[in-house]
Structures are given as structure tokens and as C-alpha cells.
CSV table of C-alpha atoms in Angstrom, one decimal:
chain,number,residue,atom,x,y,z
A,227,MET,CA,-29.5,-16.9,-6.0
A,228,ARG,CA,-27.0,-16.9,-3.2
A,229,ASN,CA,-23.9,-19.0,-3.5
A,230,SER,CA,-20.8,-19.9,-1.5
A,231,ASN,CA,-19.3,-16.5,-2.3
A,232,THR,CA,-22.0,-14.6,-0.5
A,233,VAL,CA,-21.9,-12.8,2.8
A,234,VAL,CA,-25.3,-11.9,4.3
A,235,LEU,CA,-25.3,-9.0,6.7
A,236,SER,CA,-28.3,-8.8,9.1
A,237,ASN,CA,-30.2,-5.6,9.6
A,238,ARG,CA,-28.8,-5.4,13.1
A,239,VAL,CA,-25.2,-5.4,11.7
A,240,LYS,CA,-26.0,-2.8,9.1
A,241,ARG,CA,-27.7,-0.5,11.7
A,242,SER,CA,-24.9,-1.0,14.3
A,243,ILE,CA,-22.2,0.0,11.8
A,244,GLN,CA,-24.3,3.0,10.6
A,245,ARG,CA,-24.6,4.2,14.3
A,246,GLU,CA,-20.9,4.1,14.7
A,247,LEU,CA,-20.5,6.5,11.9
A,248,VAL,CA,-22.5,9.2,13.7
A,249,GLY,CA,-20.3,11.8,15.5
A,250,THR,CA,-17.3,13.9,15.0
A,251,ASP,CA,-14.6,11.3,15.5
A,252,GLU,CA,-13.1,10.9,12.0
A,253,SER,CA,-10.8,7.9,12.7
A,254,GLU,CA,-11.6,4.7,10.9
A,255,LYS,CA,-14.1,2.5,12.7
A,256,CYS,CA,-13.3,-1.2,13.1
A,257,GLY,CA,-14.5,-4.3,14.9
A,258,PHE,CA,-15.3,-7.9,14.7
A,259,LEU,CA,-18.0,-9.7,12.7
A,260,LEU,CA,-19.8,-12.5,14.5
A,261,GLY,CA,-22.1,-15.1,12.9
A,262,TRP,CA,-22.1,-18.5,11.4
A,263,ARG,CA,-21.8,-20.4,8.2
A,264,VAL,CA,-24.8,-22.0,6.6
A,265,ASN,CA,-24.2,-24.2,3.6
A,266,GLN,CA,-21.0,-22.2,2.8
A,267,GLU,CA,-22.8,-18.9,3.0
A,268,ILE,CA,-21.6,-16.7,5.8
A,269,HIS,CA,-24.3,-15.0,7.9
A,270,VAL,CA,-23.1,-12.1,10.0
A,271,GLN,CA,-25.5,-11.5,12.9
A,272,ASN,CA,-23.7,-9.2,15.2
A,273,ILE,CA,-20.7,-6.9,15.4
A,274,ARG,CA,-18.4,-6.2,18.3
A,275,PRO,CA,-16.8,-2.7,17.8
A,276,ALA,CA,-13.1,-2.5,18.6
A,277,GLU,CA,-10.8,0.4,19.6
A,278,ASN,CA,-8.8,1.7,16.6
A,279,VAL,CA,-5.5,2.0,18.5
A,280,TYR,CA,-4.0,4.0,15.6
A,281,ARG,CA,-6.8,6.6,16.0
A,282,ASP,CA,-6.2,7.6,12.4
A,283,LYS,CA,-8.5,8.8,9.7
A,284,TYR,CA,-7.0,6.5,7.1
A,285,SER,CA,-5.8,3.4,9.0
A,286,PHE,CA,-6.8,1.2,11.8
A,287,ALA,CA,-5.3,-1.4,14.1
A,288,ILE,CA,-6.9,-3.7,16.7
A,289,SER,CA,-4.8,-4.9,19.7
A,290,SER,CA,-4.2,-8.5,20.3
A,291,ARG,CA,-5.7,-8.1,23.7
A,292,GLU,CA,-9.0,-7.2,22.2
A,293,TYR,CA,-8.7,-9.9,19.6
A,294,ALA,CA,-8.0,-12.5,22.3
A,295,ASN,CA,-11.0,-11.2,24.3
A,296,VAL,CA,-13.5,-11.7,21.5
A,297,LEU,CA,-12.1,-15.1,20.7
A,298,GLN,CA,-12.6,-16.2,24.3
A,299,ASN,CA,-16.0,-14.6,24.8
A,300,THR,CA,-17.8,-15.4,21.7
A,301,GLU,CA,-20.6,-17.9,22.5
A,302,CYS,CA,-22.0,-20.7,20.4
A,303,PRO,CA,-23.7,-20.7,17.9
A,304,GLU,CA,-21.9,-17.5,17.0
A,305,GLU,CA,-18.2,-17.5,16.0
A,306,LEU,CA,-15.8,-14.9,14.8
A,307,VAL,CA,-16.2,-14.8,11.1
A,308,GLY,CA,-14.4,-11.6,10.1
A,309,ILE,CA,-13.6,-8.0,10.8
A,310,TYR,CA,-14.9,-4.8,9.4
A,311,HIS,CA,-13.5,-1.3,9.0
A,312,THR,CA,-14.5,1.9,7.3
A,313,HIS,CA,-12.9,3.9,4.6
A,314,HIS,CA,-13.3,7.6,4.0
A,315,GLY,CA,-14.1,7.2,0.3
A,316,THR,CA,-14.6,4.0,-1.6
A,317,ALA,CA,-14.6,0.5,-0.2
A,318,ARG,CA,-12.0,-0.7,-2.7
A,319,ILE,CA,-9.3,-2.8,-1.2
A,320,GLY,CA,-5.9,-1.2,-1.2
A,321,TYR,CA,-2.3,-2.2,-0.7
A,322,HIS,CA,-2.2,-2.1,3.1
A,323,ASP,CA,-5.5,-4.0,3.4
A,324,ARG,CA,-4.3,-6.7,1.0
A,325,SER,CA,-1.1,-7.2,2.8
A,326,ASN,CA,-2.8,-7.7,6.1
A,327,LEU,CA,-5.8,-9.7,4.9
A,328,VAL,CA,-3.5,-12.5,3.8
A,329,VAL,CA,-2.3,-12.9,7.4
A,330,HIS,CA,-5.8,-13.9,8.6
A,331,SER,CA,-8.3,-16.5,7.4
A,332,PHE,CA,-11.5,-14.6,8.1
A,333,LEU,CA,-13.6,-12.1,6.1
A,334,TRP,CA,-12.5,-8.5,5.6
A,335,LEU,CA,-15.6,-6.2,5.3
A,336,ILE,CA,-14.9,-2.7,4.1
A,337,VAL,CA,-17.6,0.0,4.4
A,338,GLY,CA,-17.0,3.0,2.2
A,339,VAL,CA,-18.4,6.2,3.7
A,340,GLY,CA,-17.6,8.7,1.0
A,341,CYS,CA,-20.3,7.8,-1.3
A,342,PRO,CA,-23.9,9.1,-1.3
A,343,THR,CA,-24.9,5.8,0.2
A,344,LEU,CA,-22.6,3.5,2.1
A,345,GLU,CA,-20.6,1.1,-0.1
A,346,TRP,CA,-20.2,-2.5,1.3
A,347,ARG,CA,-17.5,-4.8,-0.1
A,348,CYS,CA,-16.2,-8.0,1.4
A,349,PHE,CA,-13.0,-9.9,0.7
A,350,LYS,CA,-11.3,-13.0,1.9
A,351,HIS,CA,-8.0,-14.7,1.2
A,352,ASP,CA,-8.5,-18.2,-0.3
A,353,CYS,CA,-6.3,-20.6,-2.1
A,354,GLY,CA,-3.5,-18.0,-2.4
A,355,ARG,CA,-5.6,-15.2,-3.9
A,356,ILE,CA,-7.8,-12.5,-2.6
A,357,GLN,CA,-11.4,-13.1,-3.6
A,358,GLU,CA,-14.2,-10.6,-3.4
A,359,LEU,CA,-17.5,-11.9,-2.0
A,360,ARG,CA,-21.0,-10.8,-2.9
A,361,VAL,CA,-22.5,-8.8,0.0
A,362,SER,CA,-26.2,-9.3,0.6
A,363,LEU,CA,-27.9,-6.9,3.0
A,364,GLU,CA,-30.8,-8.5,4.7
A,365,GLY,CA,-34.1,-7.0,3.7
A,366,SER,CA,-32.8,-5.6,0.5
B,1377,MET,CA,-9.7,-1.0,-31.3
B,1378,PRO,CA,-7.3,-3.9,-31.3
B,1379,ALA,CA,-4.4,-3.9,-28.8
B,1380,PRO,CA,-1.1,-2.8,-30.4
B,1381,GLN,CA,1.3,-5.7,-31.1
B,1382,GLN,CA,4.3,-6.0,-28.8
B,1383,GLN,CA,6.7,-5.0,-31.6
B,1384,THR,CA,4.8,-1.8,-32.1
B,1385,ILE,CA,4.8,-1.0,-28.4
B,1386,ALA,CA,8.6,-1.5,-28.2
B,1387,GLN,CA,9.1,0.8,-31.1
B,1388,GLN,CA,6.8,3.4,-29.6
B,1389,ILE,CA,8.7,3.2,-26.3
B,1390,GLN,CA,11.9,3.9,-28.2
B,1391,THR,CA,10.3,6.8,-30.1
B,1392,ASN,CA,8.9,8.3,-26.9
B,1393,TRP,CA,12.3,8.2,-25.2
B,1394,GLN,CA,14.1,9.7,-28.2
B,1395,LYS,CA,11.6,12.4,-28.6
B,1396,VAL,CA,12.0,13.5,-24.9
B,1397,GLN,CA,15.8,13.1,-24.9
B,1398,ASN,CA,16.0,15.3,-28.1
B,1399,LEU,CA,14.2,18.2,-26.5
B,1400,PRO,CA,16.6,21.2,-26.2
B,1401,GLU,CA,15.6,21.7,-22.5
B,1402,SER,CA,16.4,18.0,-21.9
B,1403,LYS,CA,19.9,18.2,-23.4
B,1404,ALA,CA,20.6,21.3,-21.4
B,1405,ALA,CA,19.4,19.6,-18.1
B,1406,VAL,CA,21.6,16.5,-18.8
B,1407,ASP,CA,24.6,18.8,-19.2
B,1408,LYS,CA,23.8,20.8,-16.1
B,1409,LEU,CA,23.0,17.8,-13.9
B,1410,ASP,CA,25.3,17.3,-10.9
B,1411,LYS,CA,25.9,13.6,-11.6
B,1412,GLY,CA,28.0,13.0,-8.5
B,1413,GLN,CA,25.2,14.4,-6.2
B,1414,PHE,CA,22.6,12.5,-8.1
B,1415,ASN,CA,24.5,9.2,-7.9
B,1416,ASP,CA,25.3,9.6,-4.2
B,1417,ASN,CA,21.7,10.3,-3.2
B,1418,VAL,CA,20.0,7.6,-5.4
B,1419,LEU,CA,22.3,5.1,-3.8
B,1420,LYS,CA,21.4,6.3,-0.4
B,1421,CYS,CA,17.7,6.2,-1.3
B,1422,ARG,CA,18.2,2.5,-2.2
B,1423,GLU,CA,20.1,1.7,1.0
B,1424,HIS,CA,17.7,3.4,3.4
B,1425,LEU,CA,14.6,2.0,1.7
B,1426,THR,CA,16.2,-1.5,1.9
B,1427,THR,CA,16.5,-1.1,5.7
B,1428,PHE,CA,12.9,0.1,5.9
B,1429,TYR,CA,11.5,-2.7,3.7
B,1430,ASN,CA,13.4,-5.3,5.7
B,1431,PHE,CA,11.5,-4.0,8.7
B,1432,LEU,CA,8.2,-4.3,6.9
B,1433,ASN,CA,8.9,-7.9,6.0
B,1434,TYR,CA,9.9,-8.7,9.6
B,1435,LYS,CA,6.8,-7.0,10.9
B,1436,LYS,CA,4.6,-9.1,8.6
B,1437,SER,CA,6.3,-12.3,9.8
B,1438,LEU,CA,5.8,-11.4,13.4
B,1439,GLN,CA,2.2,-10.4,12.9
B,1440,ASN,CA,1.6,-13.8,11.3
B,1441,ILE,CA,3.0,-15.5,14.4
B,1442,LYS,CA,1.0,-13.2,16.8
B,1443,ALA,CA,-2.2,-13.8,14.8
B,1444,GLN,CA,-1.8,-17.5,15.6
B,1445,GLN,CA,-0.4,-17.3,19.2
B,1446,LEU,CA,-2.2,-14.1,20.3
B,1447,THR,CA,0.8,-13.1,22.4
B,1448,LEU,CA,4.5,-12.7,21.9
B,1449,ASP,CA,7.3,-12.9,24.4
B,1450,PRO,CA,7.9,-9.5,26.1
B,1451,THR,CA,11.5,-9.5,24.8
B,1452,THR,CA,10.2,-10.0,21.2
B,1453,GLU,CA,7.8,-7.0,21.7
B,1454,THR,CA,10.6,-4.8,23.1
B,1455,THR,CA,12.9,-5.8,20.2
B,1456,PHE,CA,10.1,-5.0,17.7
B,1457,VAL,CA,9.6,-1.5,19.1
B,1458,THR,CA,13.4,-0.9,18.9
B,1459,ARG,CA,13.5,-2.1,15.3
B,1460,PHE,CA,10.4,0.0,14.5
B,1461,GLN,CA,12.2,3.1,15.7
B,1462,GLY,CA,15.2,2.2,13.6
B,1463,ALA,CA,13.0,1.7,10.6
B,1464,ILE,CA,11.5,5.2,11.0
B,1465,ASP,CA,15.0,6.6,11.2
B,1466,ALA,CA,15.9,4.8,8.0
B,1467,TYR,CA,12.7,6.1,6.4
B,1468,GLN,CA,13.5,9.7,7.3
B,1469,SER,CA,17.0,9.3,5.9
B,1470,PHE,CA,15.4,7.9,2.7
B,1471,VAL,CA,13.1,11.0,2.5
B,1472,GLN,CA,16.1,13.3,3.0
B,1473,SER,CA,18.0,11.6,0.2
B,1474,ALA,CA,15.0,11.7,-2.1
B,1475,THR,CA,14.7,15.4,-1.3
B,1476,ASN,CA,18.3,15.9,-2.3
B,1477,VAL,CA,17.6,14.1,-5.6
B,1478,SER,CA,14.7,16.4,-6.2
B,1479,GLN,CA,16.9,19.5,-5.5
B,1480,VAL,CA,19.5,18.2,-8.0
B,1481,PHE,CA,16.7,17.9,-10.6
B,1482,VAL,CA,15.5,21.4,-9.9
B,1483,LYS,CA,19.0,22.9,-10.2
B,1484,SER,CA,19.6,21.3,-13.6
B,1485,GLY,CA,16.1,22.0,-14.9
B,1486,PHE,CA,15.5,18.3,-15.3
B,1487,ASP,CA,12.5,18.5,-12.9
B,1488,LYS,CA,10.5,20.3,-15.6
B,1489,VAL,CA,11.5,17.8,-18.3
B,1490,PHE,CA,10.7,14.8,-16.1
B,1491,ASN,CA,7.4,16.2,-14.7
B,1492,ALA,CA,6.2,17.1,-18.2
B,1493,ASN,CA,7.2,13.8,-19.8
B,1494,ALA,CA,7.2,11.1,-17.1
B,1495,LYS,CA,4.0,9.5,-18.5
B,1496,GLN,CA,5.7,9.1,-21.9
B,1497,LEU,CA,8.9,7.7,-20.4
B,1498,LEU,CA,6.9,5.3,-18.2
B,1499,TRP,CA,4.4,4.3,-20.9
B,1500,HIS,CA,4.1,0.5,-21.0
B,1501,LEU,CA,7.0,0.3,-18.5
B,1502,HIS,CA,6.7,-3.5,-18.4
B,1503,HIS,CA,7.7,-3.6,-22.1
B,1504,ASN,CA,10.6,-1.2,-21.6
B,1505,PRO,CA,14.0,-3.0,-22.3
B,1506,HIS,CA,15.2,-1.8,-18.8
B,1507,TYR,CA,12.2,-3.3,-17.0
B,1508,PRO,CA,14.0,-6.5,-15.9
B,1509,GLN,CA,16.7,-4.3,-14.3
B,1510,LEU,CA,14.1,-2.0,-12.7
B,1511,THR,CA,12.3,-5.1,-11.3
B,1512,ASN,CA,15.5,-6.5,-9.9
B,1513,LEU,CA,16.3,-3.2,-8.3
B,1514,VAL,CA,12.9,-3.1,-6.5
B,1515,MET,CA,13.1,-6.8,-5.5
B,1516,ASN,CA,16.6,-6.4,-4.1
B,1517,ILE,CA,15.2,-3.6,-1.8
B,1518,GLY,CA,12.8,-6.3,-0.4
B,1519,VAL,CA,9.6,-5.8,-2.4
B,1520,SER,CA,7.9,-9.1,-3.2
B,1521,GLU,CA,6.9,-10.2,-6.7
B,1522,SER,CA,3.2,-10.0,-5.8
B,1523,ASP,CA,3.6,-6.4,-4.6
B,1524,ILE,CA,5.5,-5.5,-7.8
B,1525,SER,CA,2.6,-7.0,-9.8
B,1526,TYR,CA,0.2,-4.9,-7.8
B,1527,TYR,CA,2.2,-1.7,-8.3
B,1528,SER,CA,2.6,-2.4,-12.0
B,1529,ALA,CA,-1.1,-3.0,-12.4
B,1530,SER,CA,-1.9,0.2,-10.5
B,1531,LEU,CA,0.5,2.2,-12.6
B,1532,LYS,CA,-1.0,0.9,-15.8
B,1533,ALA,CA,-4.6,1.5,-14.5
B,1534,ASN,CA,-3.5,5.1,-13.8
B,1535,ASN,CA,-2.3,5.7,-17.3
B,1536,TRP,CA,1.4,5.5,-16.3
B,1537,ASP,CA,1.0,8.6,-14.2
B,1538,LEU,CA,3.5,7.7,-11.4
B,1539,PHE,CA,3.6,11.3,-10.1
B,1540,GLY,CA,-0.2,11.7,-10.0
B,1541,ILE,CA,-1.3,8.4,-8.3
B,1542,HIS,CA,-2.9,8.6,-4.9
B,1543,GLY,CA,-3.2,12.4,-4.7
B,1544,GLY,CA,0.3,13.2,-6.1
B,1545,ASP,CA,0.5,16.6,-7.7
B,1546,GLY,CA,2.1,15.3,-10.9
B,1547,THR,CA,5.7,16.2,-10.0
B,1548,PHE,CA,8.7,14.2,-8.7
B,1549,SER,CA,9.0,16.7,-5.8
B,1550,GLY,CA,5.3,16.1,-5.1
B,1551,LEU,CA,6.0,12.4,-4.8
B,1552,VAL,CA,8.8,13.1,-2.4
B,1553,ASP,CA,6.5,15.4,-0.4
B,1554,LEU,CA,3.9,12.5,-0.1
B,1555,ALA,CA,6.7,10.3,1.2
B,1556,SER,CA,7.6,12.9,3.8
B,1557,LYS,CA,4.1,13.0,5.1
B,1558,GLN,CA,4.1,9.3,5.8
B,1559,THR,CA,6.7,9.9,8.6
B,1560,THR,CA,4.0,11.3,11.0
B,1561,THR,CA,1.8,8.3,10.3
B,1562,LEU,CA,4.7,5.9,11.1
B,1563,GLN,CA,5.5,7.8,14.4
B,1564,ASN,CA,1.8,7.6,15.5
B,1565,MET,CA,1.9,3.8,14.7
B,1566,LEU,CA,5.0,3.4,16.8
B,1567,ALA,CA,3.4,5.3,19.7
B,1568,ALA,CA,0.3,3.0,19.5
B,1569,THR,CA,2.6,-0.1,19.4
B,1570,LYS,CA,4.5,1.0,22.5
B,1571,ALA,CA,1.1,1.3,24.3
B,1572,ASN,CA,-0.6,-1.8,23.0
B,1573,GLY,CA,2.0,-4.1,21.6
B,1574,LEU,CA,2.2,-5.2,18.0
B,1575,ALA,CA,-1.3,-5.0,16.6
B,1576,ALA,CA,-3.0,-8.2,15.8
B,1577,ILE,CA,-5.0,-6.8,12.9
B,1578,GLU,CA,-4.5,-3.7,10.9
B,1579,GLY,CA,-5.2,-2.1,7.5
B,1580,SER,CA,-5.8,1.2,5.8
B,1581,ASN,CA,-7.6,3.2,3.2
B,1582,ASN,CA,-6.4,3.6,-0.3
B,1583,VAL,CA,-4.2,6.5,0.5
B,1584,PRO,CA,-0.5,6.7,-0.5
B,1585,THR,CA,1.5,4.5,1.8
B,1586,TRP,CA,5.2,4.4,2.4
B,1587,GLY,CA,5.4,1.2,0.4
B,1588,TRP,CA,3.9,2.6,-2.7
B,1589,VAL,CA,5.5,6.0,-2.5
B,1590,GLY,CA,9.0,4.6,-1.7
B,1591,VAL,CA,8.9,2.2,-4.6
B,1592,GLY,CA,7.6,5.0,-6.8
B,1593,ILE,CA,10.6,7.2,-6.0
B,1594,VAL,CA,13.1,4.4,-6.6
B,1595,VAL,CA,11.5,3.5,-9.9
B,1596,ALA,CA,11.6,7.2,-10.9
B,1597,GLY,CA,15.2,7.3,-9.8
B,1598,GLY,CA,16.0,4.2,-11.9
B,1599,VAL,CA,14.3,5.7,-14.9
B,1600,ALA,CA,16.3,8.9,-14.5
B,1601,CYS,CA,19.5,6.8,-14.3
B,1602,VAL,CA,18.7,5.2,-17.6
B,1603,TYR,CA,17.7,8.6,-19.0
B,1604,PHE,CA,21.0,10.2,-18.1
B,1605,GLY,CA,23.0,7.2,-19.2
B,1606,VAL,CA,24.1,6.9,-15.6
B,1607,CYS,CA,23.1,3.3,-14.8
B,1608,VAL,CA,24.3,3.2,-11.1
B,1609,LEU,CA,21.0,1.7,-9.9
B,1610,ILE,CA,20.5,-0.5,-12.9
B,1611,VAL,CA,23.9,-2.3,-13.3
B,1612,GLY,CA,25.8,-0.8,-10.4
B,1613,VAL,CA,28.1,1.2,-12.6
B,1614,VAL,CA,28.9,4.8,-11.6
B,1615,GLY,CA,29.4,6.8,-14.8
């Protein structure tokens, strides 16, 4: 049974992120998660890929220009609910991610691409601690 | 198997240290160590890393503000870039000092003793009688209590293998080498910042970062200070 610690990723989100991983560019992929909250569950319906301005295999950064753009152009009923980025390897949250997650109030979805299948883990900063949420993939 | 009692852990720590310090190669290394060079360079490591960590804390504060406001005054952005360059210079100086420490270890033969026995010396570090001083040392550099907890937990989870975490090759010089490789990453980040301004959102994979590696080297230096009976980093006494 889903509870308030669940993030539901739509099939469209899952496929969109998987498509981004195709190709030779090894830099971390990143972007915004758009969706809405239903009874304290968070439903992610769409993504908006963003440019990784660090162009690095092991780190990412999104410019404030792009962040402002998505905030201004997201239309109801969708809202910005989080960001996603990929890891070469596991989706465990590390030091740098932890330090930056606490700056923001939204979800932090990590997709690990080093495993036989993709690993999806989601975190948020709540009440002074970092909490891991259950990720539910639509249709699974 | 029940967890050992604290008293037993403390005794085991003492036994571990005595065992390593009584090794013939260890005594020879302590005699040969150039204590002056060691002191000078560990103090420089601390100083340069403090400058660098001060920048990391400033960056975090500024990112917090930019996350709320979405923009910063152009003067603030320019100042940030200048300070970022200064932080990279400090980091490179830290790496040079750490390299010098590594060379002092190699010349004395202490590198072999340290590399072979680091896990024993660092075993249950948080129960070591010098842990409060090591913690103060790291906090005075600018590392937060929550980061110290995170690093301590990581070290314990990795079986006290400070030189092997995050792809280290199990040696002190390998840790310094990891630190050196962060410089290119930092320079790339600076270039991206010059082009795009301070990033609104950033993060990274679980690879060694400058934060972890820097603290690791300073902790190793602190442990070496205690080992040699030269507590310059622990109590500020040069001896």
C-alpha cells in the first residue's frame, strides 16, 4: 500500500529518462521532475531535461537561468516537484548530493546506471534529516 | 556475537597501537623521520585546507540564497568567481603540502608502516583517546558536525580503511594522489561558473570528493602526529 513516503513515476518519465541514457555522452544526465501531490503521495508525470553545465561524468550542475525558466513555464496542474540525475554506478546518495539536497525542498531522484537494470532511489530533506522515499514505477 | 564492551575496545585500541609502535621497522622510521619537515607541512595542510573549506561554506550559503532569489547581484557573482579561484589556489597548495608529507614518510620508511597498519591504528577511531582532539582539529578547519558524523560512519562502514575508501589504493600517497586529481574537477567547475554563474542546483556521484579526501589526509596527519609523539596538530605543541 502506498503511503506518504512514496513517489510514483509514470511510464512516460521512466521512458524519457531511459532515452536520455542512449548515446556516447558520458556526462551525468539531469533535469526537472514535474507532477503533483495526491494525498501526500507525489506523482511525477513529466521530466524536463536540463543542461549539465559541468559536463562531467561524475557530477552535474543546473544553471539558475534554466531553473528560473522551468519555474516560470510550468503550467497547472503540474508543478516542479523535484530534480533527477544519473549516477554511473549505484543510486546511493553520497556526500556532495547530501550537501546540496538540503538547500532545496524538493525531491532528489537518483538513477543508477551501473547495474544490470536501472536503480531508482529518491530522497528528500524533511524535518532536518534526509529521508529516502519509496519509488513506485507505474505499471510495475 | 555480542558487541565488545567499551572497556574492551579501549584496551584493544591501546594494544593495537603498542603492537605497531613496537615493530622494529616502526622504531627505525620514527628515528629517521624528518620531524621539522613533517611539522611544517602538516601545519600548511591545515592552513590551506581551512582556506578551502571556508570557501565551501561560503558557497553553500550563497547557493542557499540563490535558490530562493534565483539571481544574485552581478558584483556578488564576480566576487564568487574570484574567491573560487582563490580556493583552487589554496587547494593546490594543500595538495603540495600533503605530497611533501608523503615524501617525508617515504624517506623515513614510515609509509610502509603506516600503509600496512593504518586500519589497526584507526580501528574504532571514535573510541580512541585522541578522538576529541582529532574532531576539534577537523571542526576548526571548517567541517561541520554533521559532515564529521557522515565521514565517521563511512570510515566505520569501510572497516576503518581510510586509504582504501572511494577507490584509494590503500596507501597514504594514494590518498594524496586522489586529492590531486580533484584539482581538474574544480577547475572545470570554475570554468562552468564563469560561463553560467553560480549553479542553482548541483550534486555528484559517490566518487572521492575534495571534502572527503582533504579531511582524510588531515586525519591521517593527526594520527601520525600522535604516533610520533609530535602533537603539533592535536595540541599545537611543536616537539
